[in-house]
XYZ file of C-alpha atoms in Angstrom:
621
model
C 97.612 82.855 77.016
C 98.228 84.775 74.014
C 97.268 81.763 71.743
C 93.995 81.069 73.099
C 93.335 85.300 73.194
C 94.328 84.691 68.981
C 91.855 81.749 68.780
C 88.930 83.444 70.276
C 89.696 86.740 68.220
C 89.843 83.975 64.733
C 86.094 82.454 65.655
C 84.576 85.762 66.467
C 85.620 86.747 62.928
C 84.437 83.911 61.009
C 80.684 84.568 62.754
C 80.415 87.742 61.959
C 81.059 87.511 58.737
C 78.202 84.580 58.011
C 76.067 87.204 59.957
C 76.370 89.722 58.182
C 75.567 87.507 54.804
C 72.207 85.913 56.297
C 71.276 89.640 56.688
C 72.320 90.524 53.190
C 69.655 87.395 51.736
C 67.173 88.828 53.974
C 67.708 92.183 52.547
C 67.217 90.799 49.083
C 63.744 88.640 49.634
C 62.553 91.515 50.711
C 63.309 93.658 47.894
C 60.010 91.116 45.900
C 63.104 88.634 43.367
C 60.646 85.517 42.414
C 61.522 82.089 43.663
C 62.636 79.559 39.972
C 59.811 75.986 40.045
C 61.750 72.725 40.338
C 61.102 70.829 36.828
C 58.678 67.605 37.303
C 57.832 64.738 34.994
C 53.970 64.403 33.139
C 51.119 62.867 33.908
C 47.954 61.634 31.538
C 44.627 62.019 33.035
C 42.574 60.691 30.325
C 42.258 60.921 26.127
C 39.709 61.078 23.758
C 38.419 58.966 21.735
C 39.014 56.318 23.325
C 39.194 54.093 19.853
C 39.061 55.208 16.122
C 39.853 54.263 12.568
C 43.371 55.576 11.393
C 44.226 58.858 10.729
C 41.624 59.903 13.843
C 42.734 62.914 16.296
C 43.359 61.798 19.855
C 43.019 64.404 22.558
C 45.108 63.580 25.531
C 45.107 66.095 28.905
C 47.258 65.721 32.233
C 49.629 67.739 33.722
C 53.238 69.147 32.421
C 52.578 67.879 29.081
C 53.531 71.223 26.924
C 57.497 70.229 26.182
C 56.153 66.574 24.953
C 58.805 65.399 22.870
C 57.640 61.994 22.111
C 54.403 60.123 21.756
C 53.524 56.558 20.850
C 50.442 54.814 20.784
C 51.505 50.389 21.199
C 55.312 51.579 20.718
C 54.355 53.725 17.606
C 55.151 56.856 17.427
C 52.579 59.640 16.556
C 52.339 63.231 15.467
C 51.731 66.260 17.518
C 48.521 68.173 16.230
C 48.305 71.708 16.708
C 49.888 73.977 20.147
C 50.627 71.408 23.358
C 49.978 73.321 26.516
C 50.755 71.838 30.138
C 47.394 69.777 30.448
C 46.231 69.119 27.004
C 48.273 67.806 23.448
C 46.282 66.267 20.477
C 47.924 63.668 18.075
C 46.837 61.955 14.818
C 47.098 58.462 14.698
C 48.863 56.523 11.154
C 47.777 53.034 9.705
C 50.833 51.764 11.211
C 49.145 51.871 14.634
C 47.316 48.850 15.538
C 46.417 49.771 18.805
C 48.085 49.968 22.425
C 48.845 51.779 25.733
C 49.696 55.875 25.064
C 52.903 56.579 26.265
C 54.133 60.912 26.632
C 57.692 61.880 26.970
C 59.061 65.095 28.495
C 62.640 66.040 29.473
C 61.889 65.739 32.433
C 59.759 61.704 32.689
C 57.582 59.742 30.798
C 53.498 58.669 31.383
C 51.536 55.882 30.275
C 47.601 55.256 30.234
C 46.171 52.088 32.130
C 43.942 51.234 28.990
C 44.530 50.958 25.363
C 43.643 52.839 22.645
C 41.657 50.405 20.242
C 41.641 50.849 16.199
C 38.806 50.145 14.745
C 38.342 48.367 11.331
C 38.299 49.817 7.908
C 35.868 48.845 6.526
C 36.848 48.237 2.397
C 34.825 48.481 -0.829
C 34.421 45.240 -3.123
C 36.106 46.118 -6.314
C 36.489 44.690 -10.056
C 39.742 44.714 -12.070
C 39.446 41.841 -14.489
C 36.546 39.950 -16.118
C 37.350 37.298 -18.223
C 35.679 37.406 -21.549
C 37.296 36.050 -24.605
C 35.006 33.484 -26.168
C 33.140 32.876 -22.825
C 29.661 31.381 -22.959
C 26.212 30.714 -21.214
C 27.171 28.521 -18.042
C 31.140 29.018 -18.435
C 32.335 29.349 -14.763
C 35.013 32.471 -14.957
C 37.400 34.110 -12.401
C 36.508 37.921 -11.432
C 39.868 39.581 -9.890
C 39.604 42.627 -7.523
C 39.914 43.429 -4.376
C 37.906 42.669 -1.212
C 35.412 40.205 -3.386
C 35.078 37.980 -0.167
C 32.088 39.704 1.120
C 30.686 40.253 -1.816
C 27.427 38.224 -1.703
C 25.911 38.423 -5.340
C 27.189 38.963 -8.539
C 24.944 40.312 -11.804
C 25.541 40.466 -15.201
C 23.074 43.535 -15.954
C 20.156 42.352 -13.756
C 20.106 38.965 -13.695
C 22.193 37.193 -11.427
C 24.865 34.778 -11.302
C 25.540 31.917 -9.589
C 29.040 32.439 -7.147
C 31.039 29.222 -7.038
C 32.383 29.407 -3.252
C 35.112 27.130 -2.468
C 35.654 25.224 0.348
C 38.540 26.511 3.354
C 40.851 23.431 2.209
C 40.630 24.751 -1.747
C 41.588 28.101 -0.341
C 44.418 27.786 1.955
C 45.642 25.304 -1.167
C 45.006 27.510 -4.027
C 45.836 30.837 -1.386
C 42.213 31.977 -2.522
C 41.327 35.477 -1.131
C 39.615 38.597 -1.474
C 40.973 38.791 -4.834
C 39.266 36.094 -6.849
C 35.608 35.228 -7.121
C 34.856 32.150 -9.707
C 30.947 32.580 -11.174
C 29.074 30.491 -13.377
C 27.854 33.208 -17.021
C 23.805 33.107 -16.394
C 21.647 32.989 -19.290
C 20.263 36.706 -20.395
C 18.803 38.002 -23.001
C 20.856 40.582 -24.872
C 21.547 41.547 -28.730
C 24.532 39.514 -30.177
C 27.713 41.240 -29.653
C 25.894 43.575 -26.863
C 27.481 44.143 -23.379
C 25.938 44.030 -20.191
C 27.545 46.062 -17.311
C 28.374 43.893 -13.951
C 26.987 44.641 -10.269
C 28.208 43.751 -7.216
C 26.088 43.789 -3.978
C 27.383 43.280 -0.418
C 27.007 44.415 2.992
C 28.668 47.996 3.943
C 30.144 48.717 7.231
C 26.755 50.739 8.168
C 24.990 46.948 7.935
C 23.345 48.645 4.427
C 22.789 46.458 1.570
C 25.036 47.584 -1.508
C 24.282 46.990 -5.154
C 27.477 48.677 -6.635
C 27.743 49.015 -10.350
C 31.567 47.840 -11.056
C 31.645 49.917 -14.066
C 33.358 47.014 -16.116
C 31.323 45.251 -19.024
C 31.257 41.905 -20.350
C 29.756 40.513 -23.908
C 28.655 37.083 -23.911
C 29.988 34.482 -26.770
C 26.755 31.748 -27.045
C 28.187 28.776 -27.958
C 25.622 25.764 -28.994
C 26.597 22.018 -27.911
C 28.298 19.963 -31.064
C 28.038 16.297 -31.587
C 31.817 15.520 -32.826
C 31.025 11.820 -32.736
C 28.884 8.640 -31.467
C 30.775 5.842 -29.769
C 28.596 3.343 -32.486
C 26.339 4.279 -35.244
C 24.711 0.874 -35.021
C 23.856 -0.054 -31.768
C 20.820 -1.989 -31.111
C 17.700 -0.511 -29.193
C 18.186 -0.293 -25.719
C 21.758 -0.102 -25.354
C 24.364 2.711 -24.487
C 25.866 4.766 -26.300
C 28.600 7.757 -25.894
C 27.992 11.097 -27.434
C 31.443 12.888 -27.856
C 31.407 16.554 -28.696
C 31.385 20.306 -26.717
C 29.321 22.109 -24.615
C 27.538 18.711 -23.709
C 26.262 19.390 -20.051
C 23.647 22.326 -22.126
C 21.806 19.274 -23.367
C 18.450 18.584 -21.643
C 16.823 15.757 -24.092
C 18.610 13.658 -27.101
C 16.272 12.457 -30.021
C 16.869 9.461 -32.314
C 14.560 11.124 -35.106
C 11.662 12.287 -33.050
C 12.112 9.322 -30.002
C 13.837 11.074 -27.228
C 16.417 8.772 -25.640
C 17.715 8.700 -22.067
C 20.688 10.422 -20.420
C 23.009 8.537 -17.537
C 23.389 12.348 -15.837
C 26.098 10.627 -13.617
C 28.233 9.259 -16.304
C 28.098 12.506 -18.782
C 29.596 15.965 -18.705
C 30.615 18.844 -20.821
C 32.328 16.693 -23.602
C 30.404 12.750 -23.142
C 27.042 12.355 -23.164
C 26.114 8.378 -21.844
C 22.512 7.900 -23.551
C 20.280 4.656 -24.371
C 19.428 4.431 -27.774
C 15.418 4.213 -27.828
C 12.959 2.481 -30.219
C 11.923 4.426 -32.430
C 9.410 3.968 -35.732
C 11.575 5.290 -38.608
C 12.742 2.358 -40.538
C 15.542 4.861 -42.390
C 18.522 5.876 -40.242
C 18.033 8.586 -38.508
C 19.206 11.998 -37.007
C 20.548 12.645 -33.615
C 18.897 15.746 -32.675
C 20.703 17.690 -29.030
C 17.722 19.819 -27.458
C 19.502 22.508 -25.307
C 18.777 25.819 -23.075
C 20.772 28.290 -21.297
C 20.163 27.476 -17.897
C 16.784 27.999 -16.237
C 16.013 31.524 -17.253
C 16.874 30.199 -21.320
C 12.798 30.426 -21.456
C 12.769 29.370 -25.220
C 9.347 27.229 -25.045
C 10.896 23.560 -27.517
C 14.430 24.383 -26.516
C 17.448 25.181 -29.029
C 18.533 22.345 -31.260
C 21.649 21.130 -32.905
C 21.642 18.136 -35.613
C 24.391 15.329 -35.700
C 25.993 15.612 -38.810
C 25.874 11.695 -39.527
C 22.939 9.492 -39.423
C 22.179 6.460 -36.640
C 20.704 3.179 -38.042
C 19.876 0.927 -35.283
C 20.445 -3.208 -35.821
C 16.984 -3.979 -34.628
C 17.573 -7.304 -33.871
C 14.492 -8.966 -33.072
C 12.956 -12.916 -32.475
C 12.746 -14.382 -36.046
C 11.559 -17.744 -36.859
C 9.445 -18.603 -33.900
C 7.424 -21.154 -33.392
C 4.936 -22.801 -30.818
C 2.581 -26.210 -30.776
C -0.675 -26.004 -32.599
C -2.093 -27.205 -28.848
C -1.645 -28.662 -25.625
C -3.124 -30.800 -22.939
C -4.883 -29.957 -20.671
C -3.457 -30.780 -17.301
C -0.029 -30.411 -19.311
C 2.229 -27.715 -17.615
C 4.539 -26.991 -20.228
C 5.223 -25.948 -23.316
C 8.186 -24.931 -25.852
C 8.287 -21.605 -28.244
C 11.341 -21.781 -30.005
C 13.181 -19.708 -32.777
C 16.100 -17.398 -32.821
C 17.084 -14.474 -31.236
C 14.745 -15.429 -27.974
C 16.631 -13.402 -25.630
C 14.943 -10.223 -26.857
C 11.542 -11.449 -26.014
C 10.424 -9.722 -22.841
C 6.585 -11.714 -22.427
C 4.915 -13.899 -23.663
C 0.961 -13.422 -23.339
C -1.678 -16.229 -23.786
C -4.640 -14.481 -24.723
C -3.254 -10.843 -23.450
C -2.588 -12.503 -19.931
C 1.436 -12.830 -18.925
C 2.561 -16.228 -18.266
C 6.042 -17.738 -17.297
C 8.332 -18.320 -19.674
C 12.357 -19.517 -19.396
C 14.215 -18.704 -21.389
C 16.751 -22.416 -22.330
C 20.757 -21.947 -22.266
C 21.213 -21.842 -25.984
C 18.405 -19.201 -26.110
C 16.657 -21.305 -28.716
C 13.221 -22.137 -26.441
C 11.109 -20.546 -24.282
C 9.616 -22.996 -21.595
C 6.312 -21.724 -20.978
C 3.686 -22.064 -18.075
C 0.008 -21.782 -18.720
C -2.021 -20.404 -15.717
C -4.002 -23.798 -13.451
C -6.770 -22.106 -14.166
C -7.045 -22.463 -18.097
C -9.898 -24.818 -19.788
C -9.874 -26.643 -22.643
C -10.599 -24.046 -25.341
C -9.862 -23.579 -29.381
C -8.617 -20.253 -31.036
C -6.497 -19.563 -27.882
C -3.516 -16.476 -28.920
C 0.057 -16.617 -28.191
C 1.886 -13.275 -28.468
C 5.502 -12.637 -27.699
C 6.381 -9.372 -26.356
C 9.629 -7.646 -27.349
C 11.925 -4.066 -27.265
C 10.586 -2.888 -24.231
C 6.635 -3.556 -25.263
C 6.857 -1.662 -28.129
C 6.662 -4.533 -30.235
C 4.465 -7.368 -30.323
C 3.476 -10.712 -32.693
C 1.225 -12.951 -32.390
C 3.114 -16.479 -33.216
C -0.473 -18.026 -33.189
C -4.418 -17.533 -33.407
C -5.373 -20.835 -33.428
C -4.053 -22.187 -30.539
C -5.389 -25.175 -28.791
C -5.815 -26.751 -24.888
C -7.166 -29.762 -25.763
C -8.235 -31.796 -22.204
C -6.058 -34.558 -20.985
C -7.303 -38.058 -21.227
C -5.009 -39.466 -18.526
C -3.566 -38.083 -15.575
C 0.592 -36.916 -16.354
C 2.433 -35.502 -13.652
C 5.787 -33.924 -14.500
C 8.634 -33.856 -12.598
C 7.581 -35.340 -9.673
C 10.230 -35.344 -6.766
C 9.998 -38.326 -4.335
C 12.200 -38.250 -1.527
C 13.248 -41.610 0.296
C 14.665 -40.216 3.612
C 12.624 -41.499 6.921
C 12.107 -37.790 7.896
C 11.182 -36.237 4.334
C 9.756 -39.168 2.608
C 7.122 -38.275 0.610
C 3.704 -39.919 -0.302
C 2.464 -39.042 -3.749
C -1.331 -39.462 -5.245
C -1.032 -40.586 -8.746
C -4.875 -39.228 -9.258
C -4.808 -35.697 -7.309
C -1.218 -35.097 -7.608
C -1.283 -34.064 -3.612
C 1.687 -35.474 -1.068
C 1.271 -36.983 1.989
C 3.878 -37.131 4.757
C 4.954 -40.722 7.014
C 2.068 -38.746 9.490
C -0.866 -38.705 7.492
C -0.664 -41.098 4.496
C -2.061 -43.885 5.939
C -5.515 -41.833 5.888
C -5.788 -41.739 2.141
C -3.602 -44.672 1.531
C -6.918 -46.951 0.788
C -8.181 -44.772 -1.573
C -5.346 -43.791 -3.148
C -3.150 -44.760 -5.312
C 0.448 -43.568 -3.500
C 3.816 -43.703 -5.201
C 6.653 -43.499 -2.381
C 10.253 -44.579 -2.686
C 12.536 -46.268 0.457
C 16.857 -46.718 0.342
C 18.572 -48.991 1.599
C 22.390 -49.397 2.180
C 24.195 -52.608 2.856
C 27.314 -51.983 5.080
C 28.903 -55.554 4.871
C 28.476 -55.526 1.082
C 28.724 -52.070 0.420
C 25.119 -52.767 -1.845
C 23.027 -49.587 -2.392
C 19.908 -48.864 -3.783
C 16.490 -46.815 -3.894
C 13.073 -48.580 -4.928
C 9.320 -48.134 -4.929
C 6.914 -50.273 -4.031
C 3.684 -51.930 -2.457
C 2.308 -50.123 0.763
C -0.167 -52.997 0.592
C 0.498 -54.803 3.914
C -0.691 -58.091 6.164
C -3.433 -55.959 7.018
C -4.765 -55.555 3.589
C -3.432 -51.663 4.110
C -3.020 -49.720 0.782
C -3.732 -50.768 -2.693
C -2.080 -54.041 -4.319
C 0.201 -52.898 -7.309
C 3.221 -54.773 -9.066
C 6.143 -53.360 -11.243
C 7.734 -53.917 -14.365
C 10.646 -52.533 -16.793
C 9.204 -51.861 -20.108
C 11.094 -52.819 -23.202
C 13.599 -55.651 -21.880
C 13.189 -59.515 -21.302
C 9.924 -59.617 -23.439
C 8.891 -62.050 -26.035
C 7.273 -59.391 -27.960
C 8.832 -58.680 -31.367
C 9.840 -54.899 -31.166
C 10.621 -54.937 -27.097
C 7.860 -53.033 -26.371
C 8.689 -50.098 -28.675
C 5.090 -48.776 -29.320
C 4.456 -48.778 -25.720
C 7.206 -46.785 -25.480
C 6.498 -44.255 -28.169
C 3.228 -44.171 -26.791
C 4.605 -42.693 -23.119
C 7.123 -40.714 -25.089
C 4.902 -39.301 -27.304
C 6.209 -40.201 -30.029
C 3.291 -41.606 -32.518
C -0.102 -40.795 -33.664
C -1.801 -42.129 -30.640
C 0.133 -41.711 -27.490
C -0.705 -40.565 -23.684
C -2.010 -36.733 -24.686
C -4.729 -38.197 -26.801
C -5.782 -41.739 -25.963
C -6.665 -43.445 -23.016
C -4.101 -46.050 -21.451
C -6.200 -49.302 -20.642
C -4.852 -52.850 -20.689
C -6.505 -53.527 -23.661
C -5.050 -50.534 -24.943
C -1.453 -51.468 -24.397
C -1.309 -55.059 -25.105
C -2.785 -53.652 -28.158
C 0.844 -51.538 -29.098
C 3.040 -54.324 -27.897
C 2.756 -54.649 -24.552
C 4.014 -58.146 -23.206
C 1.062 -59.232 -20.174
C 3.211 -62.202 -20.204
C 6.166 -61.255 -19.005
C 7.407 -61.777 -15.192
C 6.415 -58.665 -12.710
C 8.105 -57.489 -10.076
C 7.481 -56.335 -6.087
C 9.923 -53.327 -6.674
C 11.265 -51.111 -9.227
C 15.110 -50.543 -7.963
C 18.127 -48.298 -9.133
C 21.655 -49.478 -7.722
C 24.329 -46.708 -6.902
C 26.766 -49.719 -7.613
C 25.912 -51.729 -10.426
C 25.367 -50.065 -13.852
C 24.734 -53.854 -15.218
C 21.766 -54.344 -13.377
C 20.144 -51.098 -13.973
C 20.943 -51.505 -17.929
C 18.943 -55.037 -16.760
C 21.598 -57.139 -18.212
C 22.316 -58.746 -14.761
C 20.168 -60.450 -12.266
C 17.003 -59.175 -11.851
C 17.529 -56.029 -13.218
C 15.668 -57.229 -16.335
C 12.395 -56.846 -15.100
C 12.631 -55.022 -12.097
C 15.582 -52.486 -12.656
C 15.385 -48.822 -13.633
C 17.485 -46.301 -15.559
C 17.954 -42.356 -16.196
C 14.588 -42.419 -19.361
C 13.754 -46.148 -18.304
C 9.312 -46.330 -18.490
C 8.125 -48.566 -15.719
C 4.914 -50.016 -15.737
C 2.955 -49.902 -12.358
C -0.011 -52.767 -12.516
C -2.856 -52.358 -10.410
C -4.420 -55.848 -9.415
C -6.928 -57.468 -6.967
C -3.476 -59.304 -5.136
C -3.522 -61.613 -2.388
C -1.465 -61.641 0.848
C 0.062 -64.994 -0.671
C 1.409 -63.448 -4.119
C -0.786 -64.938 -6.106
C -2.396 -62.045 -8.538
C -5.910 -62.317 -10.393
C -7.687 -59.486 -12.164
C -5.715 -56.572 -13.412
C -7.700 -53.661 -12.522
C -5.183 -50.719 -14.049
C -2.097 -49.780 -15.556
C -0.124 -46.839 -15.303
C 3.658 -45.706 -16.160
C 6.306 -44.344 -14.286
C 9.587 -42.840 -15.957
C 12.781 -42.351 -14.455
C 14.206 -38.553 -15.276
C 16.743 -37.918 -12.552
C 18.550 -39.689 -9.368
C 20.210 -37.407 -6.588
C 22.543 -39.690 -4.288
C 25.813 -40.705 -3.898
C 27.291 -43.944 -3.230
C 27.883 -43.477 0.358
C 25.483 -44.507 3.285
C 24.674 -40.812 3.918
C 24.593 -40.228 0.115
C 21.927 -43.283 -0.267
C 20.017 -42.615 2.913
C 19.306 -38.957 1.654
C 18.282 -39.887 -1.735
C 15.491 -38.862 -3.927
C 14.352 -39.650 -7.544
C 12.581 -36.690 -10.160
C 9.994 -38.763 -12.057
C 7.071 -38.530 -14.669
C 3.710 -40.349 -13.701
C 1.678 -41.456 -16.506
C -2.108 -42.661 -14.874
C -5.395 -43.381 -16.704
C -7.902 -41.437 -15.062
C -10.256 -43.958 -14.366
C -7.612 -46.227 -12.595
C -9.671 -46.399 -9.636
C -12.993 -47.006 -11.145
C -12.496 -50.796 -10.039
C -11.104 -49.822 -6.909
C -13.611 -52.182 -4.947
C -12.404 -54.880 -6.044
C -9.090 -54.934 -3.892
C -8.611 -57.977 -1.619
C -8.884 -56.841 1.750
């Protein structure tokens, strides 16, 4: 009993006791003591600006801001400006701030903004530091150094402005080009030797203002003129290149040759080779080169500078020498030969002013000339050859003849023997016919043709002309024979032969062939005739005619064949001869295979009297 009594007694004391202390706190609270604030971390509300350049003052309020003890600005940290208090601090941002999130530190928590703080660009003068100048001329291309020269967007020396030589972004990331170089080209301006000129620089500022900054550095020109050091050959010819070596070359705008400007190859020349053609010019003494040169565009001297070569140019002048032509021609004829030396220069050849076609030979000894179909016979006719590009011409001769053809001569006739290209020729008109339409004409006309024929089982080849006259009287009767072989006439024919040729005092361009005319000069009317004339792909012996029939009937390259125009009869039997004409072998194109022969054709010259068909009635029909 007396434990529990000392239990109770134990609890009772321990209450009164916290009692009477919850009455002492009472007592104190009541006596006015303030209450201490719990510490709490900051917050940022908002800041201002909310972007800038560096160095710019950013005001920043929240709440329980004043013991800041850190701020950064993108993990920078920046410095307090002026007294912090708990809902405003100001800081001044550095150029090592790029930008970012603001972040404020207390002792008691940290607060960031949502958005960044943005720095704005600087924006940075153009600025000179070097300018090349030693011995630096009109058009020299120099490298400015600076700084920020990328934005510059014109350069002037004084007032008159330069020309910038950008490069492309491959030069630059090679070279590592920047804002720190700027390559311009020296314009021309007027200035007293030795005089400086200040240089300007004009770009766009930051404000979008257009700036034309004087750079405060000078520069002083150094002319230099272009030199001829040397010419690739002092004695060219007219006409042909030449290469100027010397300095300063790409000032030239003309070249002379003595007063004759020449012309410049642009592509081929630069600063130090000048590619020119050497013109004609009238001085017969060697002459001067003469370089004609300017400044650029705004060099506004009216003739230009010159500068002389120091040694003299003599030109070969090679020219046509020793040149000849006929005293005349036929008419009807449609050739003839100019020769002398040096023909390649000649660059026309007029008859009578008017250009005709000329060809110049292999060894460049003729000239092969054309006169026009329309030319008459006519006396006192000029032939002129033209030469160094038209600045030269001669007239070769005043007297110059077209006398008119007595017979009909055809030159270089081509007769073809194929089935599908064969060919019909009219010895009088000089027109072709075709396999369609030459029996139309072939009554009235005399037609030369040629047919092939190939042999397989003998291998025997060979092209001929003859007869179209036919069992129905179609066509006109001729017959054929080799001139100057198997005759009983002393000479074999010779002056017939020089007659066709050309070749003596009376031949085909002057006098008349008749019957008369050539029995007269040796022909033999006596001698066997012939059906055909034939060339063999496979026997030289009988186209020499030294086997079989070839000795009347066979043909050679130069062989004259006569072609005898008679009254005939279906039987063989010939009476009156009522022409002759001539037919000379110049060329045969085959080969000795049956495609070879089949596709054959002979180049001939016809040689017809005019009035061959005056007699014409008398055929046989």
């Amino acid at each position: 009993m007396k434990d529990i009594i000392k239990e109770i007694s134990k609890w009772t004391s321990i209450i009164i006791s916290v009692l009477m202390f919850a009455v002492s706190c009472s007592d104190d609270k009541e006596d006015g003591a303030p209450e201490e604030p719990v510490p709490v971390a900051p917050t940022i509300t908002n800041f201002v600006p909310p972007h800038g350049v560096p160095g710019v003052t950013i005001t920043i309020t929240g709440t329980d801001l004043k013991e800041v003890s850190e701020v950064t600005i993108g993990g920078k940290e920046v410095t307090l400006v002026g007294e912090a208090t708990d809902t405003e601090i100001k800081v001044m941002t550095t150029e090592e701030v790029t930008g970012g999130k603001i972040k404020v530190t207390t002792p008691y928590g940290t607060a960031e903004t949502v958005s960044e703080f943005v720095v704005d660009e600087v924006f940075q003068a153009p600025s000179l530091i070097t300018v090349p100048q030693d011995n630096v001329s009109y058009l020299d291309i120099i490298t400015l150094e600076g700084e920020n020269l990328d934005i510059v967007e014109k350069v002037f020396f004084g007032n008159v402005e330069a020309k910038i030589i950008r490069e492309d972004e491959a030069t630059r990331a090679v070279e590592g080009a920047s804002g720190t170089e700027l390559k311009v080209e020296v314009p021309y301006y007027e200035v007293a030797i030795g005089e400086s000129v200040n240089l300007f620089l004009e770009y766009t500022d930051g404000d979008g203002q257009l700036v034309k900054k004087d750079t405060e550095k000078n520069f002083t020109v150094t002319p230099r003129a272009p030199q001829l050091e040397n010419v690739s050959s002092l004695e060219a010819d007219f006409f042909e290149s030449v290469s100027l070596e010397g300095t300063d070359l790409n000032l030239v705008e003309k070249v002379l040759f003595g007063t004759t400007e020449a012309t410049i190859d642009k592509e081929s020349s630069n600063n130090t080779v000048l590619k020119v053609t050497v013109p004609y010019y009238e001085e017969e003494e060697a002459v001067k080169i003469t370089l004609i040169y300017r400044y650029g565009e705004k060099d506004n001297i009216l003739e230009g500078r010159k500068s002389d070569s120091a040694d003299e140019f003599a030109a070969k002048k090679v020219k046509p020498e020793n040149v000849e032509c006929p005293a005349s021609v036929m008419l009807g004829t449609s050739t003839f030969e100019i020769t002398g030396d040096n023909l390649d220069k000649v660059e026309k050849v007029l008859f009578n002013e008017t250009e005709i076609t000329s060809t110049l030979s292999d060894d460049k000894m003729k000239l092969i000339c054309s006169l026009p179909s329309t030319v008459e016979a006519s006396s006192n006719n000029t032939i002129t050859i033209v030469y160094w590009q038209e600045n030269k011409k001669e007239v070769i001769r005043s007297d110059f003849g077209i006398k008119e053809l007595v017979n009909y001569i055809w030159k270089n006739v081509k007769l073809y023997s194929n089935e599908t290209e064969r060919n019909y020729f009219s010895v009088t008109t000089g027109k072709e016919y075709t396999i369609e339409n030459y029996k139309e004409v072939q009554n009235e006309q005399l037609l030369l043709s040629l047919t092939n024929k190939w042999k397989e089982s003998s291998k025997e080849a060979y092209i001929q002309m003859s007869s179209l006259y036919s069992s129905d009287r179609s066509g006109l009767p001729i017959k054929f024979r080799r001139i100057g072989f198997n005759t009983s006439i002393d000479g074999l024919e010779q002056g017939v032969i020089d007659f066709i040729k050309g070749n003596s005092e009376e031949n085909v361009e002057n006098t008349l062939i008749s019957w008369n005319k050539m029995k007269e000069i040796g022909y033999d009317s006596n001698s066997r005739e012939s059906s055909v004339i034939r060339y063999k792909l496979n026997d030289d012996a009988y186209n020499e005619g030294t086997s079989g029939n070839g000795k009347y009937e066979g043909t050679k390259l130069g062989q004259i064949s006569a072609i005898i125009l008679r009254t005939g009869t279906l039987s063989g039997d010939v009476s009156e001869v009522l022409g002759i004409g001539f037919v000379e072998l110049v060329s045969v194109d085959a080969d000795y295979t049956q495609e070879g022969v089949q596709n054959s054709s002979w180049t001939v010259n016809v040689y017809f009297p005019k009035n061959i068909l005056e007699n014409i009635d008398k055929v046989i029909r």
